[in-house]
XYZ file of C-alpha atoms in Angstrom:
126
model
C 163.325 23.783 11.917
C 160.440 26.241 11.535
C 158.989 24.477 8.493
C 157.687 21.426 10.486
C 156.042 23.576 13.183
C 152.358 24.464 13.609
C 151.055 27.882 12.544
C 150.755 29.298 16.083
C 154.412 28.270 16.726
C 155.505 30.075 13.720
C 153.481 33.166 14.718
C 155.005 33.136 18.347
C 158.473 32.641 16.832
C 158.027 35.739 14.504
C 156.681 37.678 17.472
C 159.746 36.856 19.497
C 162.014 37.888 16.648
C 160.214 41.120 16.001
C 160.034 42.013 19.715
C 157.345 43.397 21.969
C 154.593 45.113 20.054
C 153.419 47.480 22.723
C 156.220 49.961 22.552
C 155.995 49.939 18.800
C 152.324 50.742 18.937
C 152.951 53.408 21.478
C 155.479 55.132 19.287
C 153.094 54.868 16.247
C 150.364 56.404 18.285
C 152.508 59.216 19.622
C 153.797 60.189 16.149
C 150.393 59.490 14.534
C 151.651 56.937 12.076
C 149.793 53.899 11.065
C 146.201 52.844 10.372
C 143.341 55.016 11.570
C 141.960 52.246 13.868
C 145.275 52.327 15.787
C 145.946 56.029 16.022
C 142.440 57.466 16.492
C 141.599 59.294 19.784
C 139.165 56.567 20.770
C 141.731 53.730 20.721
C 145.352 54.602 20.556
C 145.009 58.105 22.130
C 143.069 56.652 24.955
C 145.656 53.930 25.454
C 148.538 56.543 25.434
C 146.610 58.794 27.945
C 145.974 55.823 30.266
C 149.646 54.689 30.047
C 150.828 58.156 30.996
C 148.522 58.379 33.929
C 149.401 54.813 35.171
C 153.121 55.557 34.756
C 152.720 58.424 37.329
C 150.171 56.808 39.716
C 151.776 53.388 40.188
C 155.203 54.473 41.458
C 153.383 56.854 43.879
C 151.198 54.078 45.113
C 154.231 51.777 45.519
C 155.850 54.586 47.745
C 152.618 55.086 49.688
C 152.409 51.254 50.193
C 155.821 51.281 51.694
C 154.794 53.880 54.317
C 151.621 52.012 55.088
C 153.321 48.673 55.710
C 156.748 49.576 56.994
C 156.286 52.613 59.122
C 153.218 51.818 61.063
C 150.679 53.993 59.083
C 148.440 50.949 58.816
C 148.261 50.632 62.601
C 147.784 54.407 62.971
C 144.822 54.231 60.442
C 143.532 51.091 62.182
C 143.058 53.024 65.373
C 140.876 55.598 63.520
C 138.993 52.934 61.732
C 138.552 50.930 64.839
C 136.135 53.468 66.167
C 133.772 52.654 63.323
C 134.561 48.906 62.973
C 134.227 47.997 66.663
C 130.574 48.796 67.167
C 129.574 47.503 63.615
C 131.366 44.164 63.527
C 132.489 43.825 67.226
C 136.126 43.430 66.355
C 139.354 44.799 67.626
C 141.703 47.390 66.163
C 143.843 44.718 64.678
C 140.927 43.379 62.723
C 140.144 46.951 61.548
C 143.750 47.092 60.219
C 143.151 43.911 58.273
C 139.838 45.286 56.993
C 141.664 48.406 55.923
C 144.270 46.544 54.041
C 141.729 44.429 52.275
C 139.775 47.521 51.232
C 142.769 49.630 49.941
C 145.062 46.949 48.734
C 145.041 43.868 46.563
C 142.905 41.099 47.926
C 145.633 38.363 47.809
C 147.893 40.590 49.959
C 145.045 41.038 52.448
C 144.404 37.341 52.572
C 148.176 36.734 53.318
C 148.226 39.425 55.963
C 145.063 38.119 57.739
C 146.460 34.481 57.668
C 149.711 35.794 59.322
C 147.689 37.661 62.062
C 145.660 34.420 62.576
C 148.919 32.375 62.860
C 150.302 34.897 65.336
C 147.213 34.520 67.548
C 145.465 37.875 66.895
C 142.404 36.032 65.388
C 140.509 33.010 66.501
C 138.144 30.721 64.713
C 135.338 32.253 66.600
């Protein structure tokens, strides 16, 4: 079955059999085993440091996002931001909330939120 496949298909098949390489590389970097270009402080050490920081920051940001979206913190912050946004852009506090979500969150989530506010009648085409 493998003999009549292309080279890239054979490579992908071997990759799936061996398994994901990132945990293997992380273990090699942690125990300083392997080639120098992989375990040096500039490459593997930086990767391991970044992975450690991200594994702490991402769950905290997910928890913070829950408070922002579900418990009204976005509307609360929108009232404060509205003081700045209203004179600059001549918009409402709801628009300030949308601006805040676009600034601190992912862009596609802000687009979906703004579309939902538009469909609910908070925004107009004007």
